[in-house]
Short mmCIF file of C-alpha atoms and ligand atoms in Angstrom, two decimals:
data_model
loop_
_atom_site.label_atom_id
_atom_site.label_comp_id
_atom_site.label_asym_id
_atom_site.label_seq_id
_atom_site.Cartn_x
_atom_site.Cartn_y
_atom_site.Cartn_z
CA MET A 102 -24.03 -12.43 38.74
CA GLY A 103 -25.98 -9.19 38.84
CA ILE A 104 -24.77 -5.65 38.63
CA SER A 105 -23.92 -5.44 42.31
CA ASP A 106 -21.87 -8.61 42.57
CA THR A 107 -18.82 -6.42 43.05
CA ILE A 108 -18.49 -5.49 46.68
CA TYR A 109 -16.28 -3.04 48.55
CA ALA A 110 -15.54 -2.10 52.12
CA LEU A 111 -13.03 -0.29 54.27
CA SER A 112 -11.05 -3.27 55.60
CA SER A 113 -8.75 -1.34 57.91
CA GLY A 114 -9.83 0.10 61.26
CA GLY A 115 -11.12 3.43 62.55
CA LEU A 116 -10.39 6.75 60.87
CA PRO A 117 -8.35 8.83 60.74
CA SER A 118 -5.41 6.49 60.43
CA GLY A 119 -2.03 6.69 58.71
CA VAL A 120 -3.15 4.48 55.87
CA ALA A 121 -6.61 3.07 55.13
CA MET A 122 -7.28 0.04 52.97
CA ILE A 123 -10.37 -0.38 50.82
CA ARG A 124 -10.91 -3.84 49.42
CA ILE A 125 -12.90 -4.61 46.27
CA SER A 126 -13.99 -8.05 45.02
CA GLY A 127 -16.09 -9.23 42.09
CA THR A 128 -16.32 -9.40 38.32
CA ARG A 129 -16.24 -5.63 37.78
CA THR A 130 -13.01 -5.10 39.73
CA THR A 131 -10.84 -4.38 36.66
CA GLU A 132 -13.42 -2.03 35.17
CA VAL A 133 -13.63 -0.09 38.41
CA LEU A 134 -9.83 0.04 38.81
CA ALA A 135 -9.46 1.36 35.27
CA LYS A 136 -11.93 4.14 36.04
CA LEU A 137 -10.35 5.07 39.38
CA SER A 138 -6.65 4.84 38.55
CA GLY A 139 -6.54 4.83 34.76
CA LYS A 140 -4.84 1.48 34.49
CA ILE A 141 -4.76 -2.00 35.99
CA PRO A 142 -1.45 -2.77 37.70
CA ALA A 143 0.30 -6.09 37.14
CA PRO A 144 -1.23 -8.65 39.56
CA ARG A 145 0.07 -8.58 43.14
CA LEU A 146 2.41 -5.60 42.63
CA ALA A 147 1.79 -2.44 44.62
CA LYS A 148 1.60 0.49 42.22
CA LEU A 149 1.54 4.15 43.26
CA SER A 150 -1.33 5.76 41.37
CA SER A 151 -3.50 8.82 41.29
CA ILE A 152 -7.05 7.91 42.31
CA ARG A 153 -9.53 10.03 40.41
CA GLY A 154 -13.28 10.47 40.66
CA ARG A 155 -15.85 11.78 38.23
CA ASN A 156 -14.68 14.80 36.16
CA ASP A 157 -11.14 13.54 36.58
CA GLN A 158 -10.97 15.15 39.99
CA LEU A 159 -7.97 13.94 42.02
CA ILE A 160 -9.08 12.25 45.26
CA ASP A 161 -5.77 10.91 46.58
CA GLN A 162 -2.50 9.32 45.56
CA GLY A 163 -2.26 5.82 46.91
CA LEU A 164 -1.10 2.29 46.33
CA VAL A 165 -3.22 0.07 44.12
CA LEU A 166 -3.01 -3.71 44.17
CA PHE A 167 -4.76 -6.07 41.80
CA PHE A 168 -5.27 -9.80 42.49
CA LYS A 169 -6.40 -11.79 39.47
CA GLY A 170 -9.02 -14.40 40.37
CA PRO A 171 -8.83 -17.18 41.38
CA GLY A 172 -5.45 -16.24 42.89
CA SER A 173 -6.92 -13.92 45.52
CA PHE A 174 -8.32 -13.98 49.05
CA THR A 175 -11.90 -14.39 47.82
CA GLY A 176 -11.03 -16.39 44.70
CA GLU A 177 -12.53 -13.60 42.55
CA ASP A 178 -10.80 -10.64 40.95
CA CYS A 179 -9.88 -8.43 43.90
CA ALA A 180 -8.25 -5.07 44.40
CA GLU A 181 -6.91 -3.07 47.26
CA LEU A 182 -6.67 0.69 47.46
CA GLN A 183 -4.22 1.74 50.15
CA LEU A 184 -5.08 5.38 50.74
CA HIS A 185 -4.24 8.13 53.17
CA GLY A 186 -6.48 7.37 56.11
CA GLY A 187 -8.50 10.59 56.25
CA LYS A 188 -12.24 10.42 56.69
CA ALA A 189 -13.00 12.54 53.64
CA VAL A 190 -10.52 10.63 51.45
CA VAL A 191 -12.11 7.30 52.32
CA GLU A 192 -15.62 8.72 52.04
CA ALA A 193 -14.88 10.11 48.57
CA VAL A 194 -13.53 6.77 47.29
CA LEU A 195 -16.44 4.79 48.80
CA THR A 196 -18.90 7.21 47.19
CA GLU A 197 -17.12 6.77 43.87
CA LEU A 198 -17.31 2.96 44.14
CA ALA A 199 -21.06 3.15 44.79
CA TYR A 200 -21.41 5.50 41.82
CA LEU A 201 -19.57 2.96 39.67
CA GLY A 202 -22.22 0.34 40.53
CA CYS A 203 -20.50 -1.58 43.29
CA ARG A 204 -22.25 -2.46 46.52
CA HIS A 205 -21.06 -2.08 50.09
CA ALA A 206 -20.13 -5.52 51.50
CA GLU A 207 -22.05 -7.08 54.35
CA ALA A 208 -20.27 -8.32 57.49
CA GLY A 209 -18.16 -11.35 56.60
CA GLU A 210 -19.05 -11.21 52.90
CA PHE A 211 -15.44 -11.37 51.61
CA SER A 212 -14.86 -14.45 53.77
CA ARG A 213 -18.14 -15.98 52.63
CA ARG A 214 -16.98 -15.67 49.04
CA ALA A 215 -13.65 -17.24 49.98
CA PHE A 216 -15.63 -20.17 51.43
CA GLN A 217 -17.89 -20.46 48.40
CA ASN A 218 -14.86 -20.46 46.10
CA ASP A 219 -13.13 -23.15 48.20
CA LYS A 220 -10.36 -20.81 49.35
CA LEU A 221 -11.11 -21.38 53.03
CA ASP A 222 -13.13 -23.95 54.94
CA LEU A 223 -15.39 -23.21 57.90
CA VAL A 224 -12.76 -24.01 60.53
CA GLU A 225 -10.36 -21.55 58.89
CA ILE A 226 -13.07 -18.93 58.62
CA GLU A 227 -14.11 -19.30 62.26
CA GLY A 228 -10.41 -19.16 63.13
CA LEU A 229 -10.08 -15.87 61.22
CA ALA A 230 -13.00 -14.41 63.17
CA ASP A 231 -11.33 -15.53 66.41
CA LEU A 232 -7.95 -14.20 65.28
CA ILE A 233 -9.42 -10.77 64.65
CA ALA A 234 -11.23 -10.88 68.01
CA ALA A 235 -8.20 -12.23 69.92
CA GLU A 236 -7.15 -9.99 72.81
CA THR A 237 -4.79 -12.30 74.67
CA GLU A 238 -1.71 -14.18 73.50
CA MET A 239 -3.39 -17.54 74.24
CA GLN A 240 -6.45 -16.57 72.19
CA ARG A 241 -4.20 -15.61 69.30
CA ARG A 242 -2.28 -18.89 69.45
CA LEU A 243 -5.50 -20.90 69.54
CA ALA A 244 -7.06 -18.93 66.69
CA VAL A 245 -4.05 -19.11 64.40
CA GLU A 246 -4.07 -22.93 64.62
CA HIS A 247 -7.59 -22.78 63.21
CA SER A 248 -7.15 -19.98 60.68
CA SER A 249 -3.93 -21.39 59.22
CA GLY A 250 -5.48 -24.72 58.28
CA HIS A 251 -3.67 -26.92 60.83
CA LEU A 252 -6.88 -28.14 62.37
CA SER A 253 -8.54 -28.60 59.00
CA SER A 254 -5.68 -30.90 57.92
CA LEU A 255 -6.15 -32.95 61.07
CA TYR A 256 -9.90 -33.35 60.42
CA GLU A 257 -9.34 -34.07 56.73
CA GLY A 258 -6.83 -36.79 57.63
CA TRP A 259 -9.46 -38.36 59.89
CA SER A 260 -12.09 -38.11 57.15
CA ARG A 261 -9.77 -39.88 54.70
CA ARG A 262 -9.29 -42.74 57.14
CA LEU A 263 -13.06 -43.09 57.51
CA VAL A 264 -13.53 -43.06 53.74
CA HIS A 265 -10.82 -45.70 53.38
CA ALA A 266 -12.47 -47.96 55.98
CA ARG A 267 -15.86 -47.55 54.32
CA ALA A 268 -14.36 -48.36 50.93
CA MET A 269 -12.84 -51.56 52.30
CA ILE A 270 -16.20 -52.56 53.78
CA GLU A 271 -18.11 -51.70 50.59
CA ALA A 272 -15.66 -53.79 48.57
CA GLU A 273 -16.27 -56.75 50.84
CA LEU A 274 -20.05 -56.27 50.60
CA ASP A 275 -19.98 -55.88 46.79
CA PHE A 276 -17.68 -58.75 45.99
CA ALA A 277 -18.80 -61.33 48.51
CA ASP A 278 -20.30 -64.39 46.80
CA GLU A 279 -24.05 -64.15 46.22
CA GLU A 280 -24.79 -67.08 48.55
CA ASP A 281 -22.04 -66.12 50.92
CA VAL A 282 -22.57 -64.01 53.96
CA PRO A 283 -20.08 -61.16 53.50
CA GLY A 284 -16.77 -62.17 54.97
CA SER A 285 -14.57 -60.27 57.34
CA VAL A 286 -12.83 -57.01 56.59
CA SER A 287 -9.12 -56.85 57.23
CA PRO A 288 -8.59 -56.44 61.00
CA SER A 289 -6.30 -53.50 60.29
CA VAL A 290 -9.41 -51.49 59.28
CA TRP A 291 -11.03 -52.00 62.66
CA ALA A 292 -7.76 -51.42 64.46
CA ASP A 293 -7.47 -48.08 62.69
CA MET A 294 -11.07 -47.13 63.51
CA SER A 295 -10.46 -47.99 67.15
CA LEU A 296 -7.33 -45.80 67.11
CA LEU A 297 -9.26 -43.01 65.40
CA GLY A 298 -11.91 -43.12 68.14
CA GLU A 299 -9.13 -42.70 70.71
CA GLU A 300 -7.49 -39.87 68.80
CA ILE A 301 -10.78 -37.98 68.62
CA GLY A 302 -11.26 -38.61 72.34
CA THR A 303 -7.83 -37.16 73.18
CA HIS A 304 -8.53 -34.18 70.96
CA LEU A 305 -11.85 -33.63 72.76
CA ASP A 306 -10.02 -33.61 76.11
CA GLY A 307 -8.58 -30.25 75.06
CA ALA A 308 -12.01 -28.70 74.50
CA ALA A 309 -12.48 -27.46 78.06
CA VAL A 310 -9.14 -25.66 77.98
CA ALA A 311 -9.83 -24.21 74.54
CA GLU A 312 -13.17 -22.89 75.74
CA ILE A 313 -11.48 -21.19 78.70
CA ILE A 314 -8.88 -19.64 76.39
CA ARG A 315 -11.51 -18.45 73.93
CA ASP A 316 -14.26 -17.28 76.28
CA GLY A 317 -12.18 -16.48 79.35
CA LEU A 318 -12.14 -17.94 82.85
CA ASN A 319 -14.99 -16.89 85.13
CA VAL A 320 -13.54 -15.85 88.48
CA VAL A 321 -15.95 -14.69 91.19
CA ILE A 322 -15.04 -12.73 94.32
CA ALA A 323 -17.41 -13.76 97.11
CA GLY A 324 -17.69 -13.31 100.87
CA ALA A 325 -19.46 -11.59 103.72
CA PRO A 326 -20.40 -7.91 103.48
CA ASN A 327 -17.46 -5.59 104.08
CA ALA A 328 -14.88 -8.37 103.62
CA GLY A 329 -13.09 -6.21 101.04
CA LYS A 330 -14.43 -7.70 97.81
CA SER A 331 -14.86 -4.47 95.87
CA SER A 332 -11.46 -3.22 97.06
CA LEU A 333 -9.88 -6.41 95.68
CA LEU A 334 -11.68 -6.08 92.33
CA ASN A 335 -10.43 -2.52 91.98
CA ALA A 336 -6.89 -3.55 92.95
CA LEU A 337 -6.77 -6.43 90.46
CA ALA A 338 -8.31 -4.31 87.70
CA GLN A 339 -6.01 -1.39 88.65
CA ARG A 340 -9.02 0.85 88.12
CA ASP A 341 -11.71 2.35 90.29
CA ILE A 342 -14.62 0.22 89.07
CA ALA A 343 -16.56 -0.75 92.17
CA ILE A 344 -17.77 1.59 94.91
CA VAL A 345 -15.91 0.99 98.18
CA THR A 346 -17.41 2.19 101.49
CA GLU A 347 -17.28 1.10 105.09
CA ILE A 348 -21.02 0.41 104.87
CA ALA A 349 -21.74 -3.32 104.79
CA GLY A 350 -23.96 -4.20 101.82
CA THR A 351 -22.59 -1.58 99.39
CA THR A 352 -22.33 -3.82 96.32
CA ARG A 353 -25.75 -4.93 95.11
CA ASP A 354 -25.45 -5.96 91.48
CA VAL A 355 -22.74 -8.17 89.95
CA LEU A 356 -19.89 -6.02 88.61
CA SER A 357 -17.65 -7.56 85.96
CA VAL A 358 -14.30 -6.65 84.49
CA ASP A 359 -12.05 -8.35 81.92
CA LEU A 360 -8.42 -8.91 82.85
CA SER A 361 -5.51 -10.61 81.15
CA LEU A 362 -3.43 -12.84 83.43
CA ALA A 363 -0.53 -14.94 82.16
CA GLY A 364 -1.96 -14.61 78.65
CA PHE A 365 -5.40 -15.83 79.73
CA SER A 366 -8.56 -13.79 79.55
CA ILE A 367 -10.18 -13.58 82.97
CA LYS A 368 -13.70 -12.37 83.63
CA LEU A 369 -13.63 -11.15 87.21
CA HIS A 370 -16.96 -10.62 89.01
CA ASP A 371 -17.57 -8.70 92.22
CA THR A 372 -20.70 -9.78 94.06
CA ALA A 373 -22.97 -8.63 96.86
CA GLY A 374 -21.88 -9.68 100.34
CA LEU A 375 -23.59 -12.88 101.48
CA ARG A 376 -25.76 -12.49 104.59
CA GLU A 377 -29.37 -12.80 105.80
CA THR A 378 -31.21 -9.59 104.99
CA GLN A 379 -34.73 -8.18 104.73
CA ASP A 380 -33.69 -5.51 102.25
CA LEU A 381 -35.32 -6.44 98.91
CA VAL A 382 -32.61 -4.94 96.71
CA GLU A 383 -29.85 -6.60 98.72
CA LYS A 384 -31.76 -9.91 98.63
CA GLU A 385 -31.87 -9.75 94.84
CA GLY A 386 -28.13 -8.90 94.80
CA ILE A 387 -27.40 -11.98 96.91
CA ARG A 388 -29.54 -14.14 94.62
CA ARG A 389 -27.47 -12.88 91.66
CA ALA A 390 -24.25 -13.46 93.59
CA ARG A 391 -25.20 -17.10 94.25
CA ASN A 392 -26.06 -17.49 90.59
CA VAL A 393 -22.63 -16.33 89.31
CA ILE A 394 -20.89 -18.33 92.05
CA SER A 395 -22.64 -21.48 90.81
CA LYS A 396 -21.32 -20.85 87.28
CA ALA A 397 -17.79 -19.84 88.29
CA ASP A 398 -14.64 -21.65 87.17
CA LEU A 399 -12.88 -20.29 90.23
CA VAL A 400 -14.14 -18.55 93.38
CA ILE A 401 -12.03 -16.23 95.49
CA ALA A 402 -13.66 -16.51 98.93
CA LEU A 403 -12.82 -13.50 101.10
CA SER A 404 -13.07 -12.98 104.80
CA ASP A 405 -11.54 -10.48 107.21
CA ASN A 406 -12.06 -13.01 110.00
CA PRO A 407 -10.69 -16.58 109.98
CA CYS A 408 -13.78 -17.88 111.81
CA ASP A 409 -16.07 -16.47 109.18
CA PHE A 410 -15.26 -17.95 105.76
CA PRO A 411 -18.35 -18.34 103.59
CA GLU A 412 -19.35 -21.91 102.78
CA LEU A 413 -19.84 -21.77 99.03
CA GLY A 414 -19.65 -25.37 97.90
CA ALA A 415 -18.08 -24.11 94.68
CA VAL A 416 -15.69 -26.19 92.55
CA GLY A 417 -12.38 -24.38 92.83
CA THR A 418 -12.07 -21.99 95.75
CA ILE A 419 -9.15 -19.89 96.91
CA ARG A 420 -9.57 -18.81 100.55
CA VAL A 421 -8.22 -15.32 101.05
CA GLY A 422 -7.87 -13.54 104.38
CA THR A 423 -8.20 -9.75 104.00
CA LYS A 424 -7.17 -6.53 105.74
CA ILE A 425 -4.12 -8.12 107.38
CA ASP A 426 -2.63 -4.66 107.83
CA SER A 427 -5.27 -3.96 110.49
CA ASN A 428 -5.65 -7.43 112.01
CA PRO A 429 -2.37 -9.37 111.58
CA ASP A 430 -2.78 -11.27 114.84
CA LEU A 431 -6.10 -12.76 113.92
CA TRP A 432 -4.57 -15.11 111.37
CA ASP A 433 -2.48 -18.21 111.67
CA LYS A 434 -1.00 -19.81 108.55
CA SER A 435 -3.53 -22.61 108.09
CA ALA A 436 -6.64 -20.44 108.07
CA ALA A 437 -6.34 -19.23 104.49
CA ASP A 438 -4.56 -19.96 101.21
CA VAL A 439 -3.39 -16.37 100.95
CA LEU A 440 -3.42 -13.36 103.25
CA ILE A 441 -3.68 -9.93 101.67
CA SER A 442 -3.96 -6.28 102.38
CA VAL A 443 -5.26 -4.20 99.53
CA LYS A 444 -4.20 -1.15 101.50
CA THR A 445 -0.49 -2.04 101.69
CA GLY A 446 -0.34 -4.38 98.69
CA GLN A 447 0.93 -7.18 100.93
CA GLY A 448 0.16 -10.66 99.56
CA MET A 449 -1.20 -9.37 96.24
CA GLU A 450 1.57 -10.87 94.11
CA ARG A 451 1.14 -14.17 95.88
CA LEU A 452 -2.63 -14.07 95.28
CA ILE A 453 -2.03 -13.52 91.57
CA ASP A 454 0.43 -16.45 91.55
CA VAL A 455 -2.16 -18.67 93.20
CA ILE A 456 -4.83 -17.64 90.66
CA VAL A 457 -2.39 -18.33 87.81
CA SER A 458 -1.57 -21.73 89.32
CA ARG A 459 -5.26 -22.63 89.07
CA LEU A 460 -5.35 -21.84 85.34
CA PRO A 461 -5.21 -24.79 82.95
CA ASP A 462 -1.73 -26.22 82.52
CA LEU A 463 -0.90 -25.59 78.91
CA ASN A 464 2.23 -27.71 79.17
CA ALA A 465 -0.12 -30.69 79.10
CA PHE A 466 -0.81 -29.84 75.45
CA SER A 467 1.89 -30.14 72.84
CA ASN A 468 0.20 -27.56 70.63
CA PHE A 469 -2.88 -25.37 70.38
CA ALA A 470 -4.71 -27.56 67.86
CA LEU A 471 -7.72 -27.78 70.21
CA PRO A 472 -11.44 -27.70 69.43
CA SER A 473 -12.59 -24.29 70.64
CA ARG A 474 -16.24 -24.12 69.64
CA ARG A 475 -19.36 -25.91 70.82
CA ARG A 476 -20.17 -26.61 67.17
CA HIS A 477 -16.90 -28.49 66.66
CA VAL A 478 -17.19 -30.35 69.95
CA ASP A 479 -20.73 -31.53 69.13
CA CYS A 480 -19.64 -32.84 65.71
CA LEU A 481 -16.54 -34.52 67.18
CA ASN A 482 -18.61 -36.22 69.87
CA GLU A 483 -21.06 -37.40 67.24
CA ALA A 484 -18.22 -38.79 65.11
CA ARG A 485 -16.61 -40.57 68.05
CA THR A 486 -19.91 -42.10 69.20
CA ALA A 487 -20.67 -43.34 65.68
CA ILE A 488 -17.21 -44.93 65.39
CA HIS A 489 -17.73 -46.69 68.72
CA SER A 490 -21.18 -47.85 67.56
CA SER A 491 -19.63 -49.21 64.38
CA LEU A 492 -17.02 -51.14 66.32
CA ALA A 493 -19.69 -52.51 68.66
CA ALA A 494 -21.99 -53.59 65.81
CA ALA A 495 -19.94 -56.52 64.54
CA ASP A 496 -22.86 -58.88 65.19
CA LEU A 497 -25.30 -56.72 63.25
CA GLY A 498 -23.55 -57.00 59.92
CA LEU A 499 -21.08 -55.08 57.81
CA ASP A 500 -23.71 -52.86 56.21
CA ILE A 501 -24.76 -51.51 59.62
CA GLN A 502 -21.13 -51.01 60.57
CA ALA A 503 -20.53 -49.12 57.33
CA GLU A 504 -23.57 -46.94 57.95
CA TYR A 505 -22.19 -45.88 61.36
CA LEU A 506 -18.92 -44.93 59.71
CA ARG A 507 -20.84 -42.86 57.16
CA ILE A 508 -22.51 -41.00 60.05
CA ALA A 509 -19.08 -40.40 61.60
CA GLY A 510 -17.71 -39.09 58.30
CA ASP A 511 -20.65 -36.72 57.84
CA ALA A 512 -20.18 -35.36 61.35
CA LEU A 513 -16.51 -34.62 60.62
CA GLY A 514 -17.43 -33.15 57.24
CA ARG A 515 -19.78 -30.68 58.90
CA ILE A 516 -16.90 -29.22 60.93
CA THR A 517 -14.98 -28.07 57.89
CA GLY A 518 -18.19 -27.44 55.94
CA ARG A 519 -17.89 -30.09 53.29
CA VAL A 520 -21.26 -31.54 54.30
CA ASP A 521 -24.64 -29.98 54.82
CA VAL A 522 -23.99 -26.64 56.47
CA GLU A 523 -26.14 -24.15 54.54
CA ASP A 524 -28.17 -23.21 57.62
CA LEU A 525 -25.01 -22.53 59.64
CA LEU A 526 -23.43 -20.09 57.26
CA SER A 527 -25.37 -16.95 58.11
CA ILE A 528 -24.67 -17.48 61.81
CA ILE A 529 -20.95 -17.93 61.27
CA PHE A 530 -20.41 -15.03 58.88
CA SER A 531 -22.47 -12.60 60.93
CA GLU A 532 -19.73 -12.74 63.61
CA PHE A 533 -17.37 -10.91 61.29
CA CYS A 534 -16.71 -7.23 60.94
CA VAL A 535 -17.39 -5.55 57.63
CA GLY A 536 -14.44 -5.72 55.26
CA LYS A 537 -13.44 -9.24 56.23
N1 FFO B 287 -2.91 -6.16 52.15
C1 FFO B 287 -3.45 -7.25 52.69
N2 FFO B 287 -2.89 -7.81 53.77
C2 FFO B 287 -3.47 -8.91 54.32
C3 FFO B 287 -4.61 -9.49 53.76
C4 FFO B 287 -5.18 -8.89 52.59
O1 FFO B 287 -6.20 -9.33 52.05
N3 FFO B 287 -4.55 -7.78 52.09
N4 FFO B 287 -5.15 -10.64 54.35
C5 FFO B 287 -6.48 -10.99 54.22
O2 FFO B 287 -7.05 -11.77 54.94
C6 FFO B 287 -4.31 -11.45 55.23
C7 FFO B 287 -3.43 -12.31 54.38
N5 FFO B 287 -4.21 -13.34 53.74
C8 FFO B 287 -4.28 -13.57 52.41
C9 FFO B 287 -4.70 -14.81 51.99
C10 FFO B 287 -4.69 -15.13 50.67
C11 FFO B 287 -4.27 -14.21 49.73
C12 FFO B 287 -4.17 -14.59 48.29
O3 FFO B 287 -3.92 -13.76 47.43
N6 FFO B 287 -4.28 -15.87 47.98
C13 FFO B 287 -4.13 -16.41 46.65
C14 FFO B 287 -2.67 -16.50 46.24
C15 FFO B 287 -1.83 -17.28 47.18
C16 FFO B 287 -0.33 -17.22 46.87
O4 FFO B 287 0.11 -16.56 45.94
O5 FFO B 287 0.39 -17.88 47.62
C17 FFO B 287 -4.79 -17.78 46.58
O6 FFO B 287 -5.10 -18.34 47.63
O7 FFO B 287 -4.97 -18.26 45.48
C18 FFO B 287 -3.91 -12.93 50.13
C19 FFO B 287 -3.90 -12.62 51.48
C20 FFO B 287 -3.55 -10.55 56.12
N7 FFO B 287 -2.88 -9.47 55.40
N1 GTP B 288 -7.38 -1.64 106.54
C1 GTP B 288 -7.89 -2.15 105.42
N2 GTP B 288 -9.15 -1.85 105.06
C2 GTP B 288 -9.65 -2.40 103.93
C3 GTP B 288 -8.86 -3.25 103.12
N3 GTP B 288 -9.63 -3.64 102.06
C4 GTP B 288 -10.84 -3.04 102.20
N4 GTP B 288 -10.87 -2.28 103.33
C5 GTP B 288 -11.98 -1.47 103.83
O1 GTP B 288 -13.07 -2.31 104.14
C6 GTP B 288 -14.31 -1.66 103.85
C7 GTP B 288 -15.17 -2.53 102.95
O2 GTP B 288 -14.49 -2.68 101.70
P1 GTP B 288 -15.26 -3.10 100.40
O3 GTP B 288 -14.24 -3.38 99.37
O4 GTP B 288 -16.35 -2.15 100.06
O5 GTP B 288 -15.92 -4.46 100.90
P2 GTP B 288 -17.02 -5.38 100.18
O6 GTP B 288 -16.72 -6.77 100.58
O7 GTP B 288 -17.04 -5.10 98.72
O8 GTP B 288 -18.35 -4.89 100.87
P3 GTP B 288 -19.89 -5.06 100.40
O9 GTP B 288 -20.04 -4.38 99.08
O10 GTP B 288 -20.60 -4.37 101.49
O11 GTP B 288 -20.19 -6.50 100.35
C8 GTP B 288 -13.92 -0.31 103.24
O12 GTP B 288 -14.00 0.68 104.20
C9 GTP B 288 -12.50 -0.52 102.78
O13 GTP B 288 -11.75 0.66 102.73
C10 GTP B 288 -7.52 -3.51 103.51
O14 GTP B 288 -6.75 -4.25 102.86
N5 GTP B 288 -7.09 -2.96 104.67
#
């Protein structure tokens, strides 16, 4: 490796902070530590040291940790400097590291090295990125299943079963008599492949829920002008985000806000009131409203008049009657799912309960080992299809059946990164922050 194979970055967050952590990785780690702190501490023991720059000038007193490769996060020699989290302190140490010939790490570069040194596979690395990005409890639980290796073990178990089946088939092909057509493979092999296809199918059933947990549920507030849409958005967000006026047609563009409900991330969108109009700007607003409604996971349809609910044709709709403080007599029970007044707060808790009841039922899943990324889902689908093709190809010969199982194994291997993923790496690692 060249002179700048040793990388560094501030791995902790914004400054100033109580303590800041600078991480170093690469072949020159010990040399750099010796220059900065005079000595190399015993591996994995935090040692309080003076950190000195050129001319022996004291920069800070902090904790120094050394991790001898390959027993480190990246698999290389690594070090951590846990400093006082002042801007100038950190700046001085980073400057010193550059002076000593190290290079600032790129986003995700520590994790990339961990992958290259077989410390982490791609599922774990993607899980780490998700764990760092997680804002809700559900996102954290999903991510930690990936980052901790649980999902990787599941996929590796499946890969081993495929390899075993292929080995049994190859043995039959190799050892069948020259004149003989290859005989049959033990039925238990096919029974296991059939079971594996089902297991992958069940696992894939969790993908829709995982996607909602990871990317959030799209909830759209829709209805006629003046129905109280913007008032509801502001009330649910507990912030003054949308402009509220008595003028019908106030909201033009789609306004979005992120909420956390029952541990789920919700993307709530306020839209322009739906009506016939000649106003060009309002027309465009309504076009955008219809567009987000068509992509919604859930629509909250508002009306301040029971005879006037918008017909949206959307998948999941909650019908909400508004302004019941001013028009209580207009409504009978059957007209709406929920009646609210943003002004008095009446019905708001019930509305939230109804929204939560429309969220995926996590009790249906025994754990959070769910496929959360398009990339995983595509590979899993490919593997399942190939297994089914193999099972259906009994008439075409064992070699064709074995080839389908090879395709299935490769698809699974691409999830964890054991097979053919060079072109994916830059995309995956670029999602990371620097220092990870
Ligand atoms: N101070 C500090 N805290 C941290 C990290 C870190 O790098 N530094 N982590 C960074 O993400 C996470 C912990 N993850 C880590 C993963 C592996 C190793 C490591 O040294 N692995 C070696 C030895 C394993 C062992 O002794 O059990 C190895 O895998 O060989 C360290 C931290 C969260 N907390
Ligand atoms: N009395 C009463 N008035 C309400 C309530 N909610 C909203 N309003 C009033 O109804 C009017 C319209 O509210 P908005 O929230 O702007 O309605 P909107 O559906 O977003 O309207 P557009 O942007 O025009 O589509 C405002 O004057 C609000 O103060 C309520 O619960 N009770």
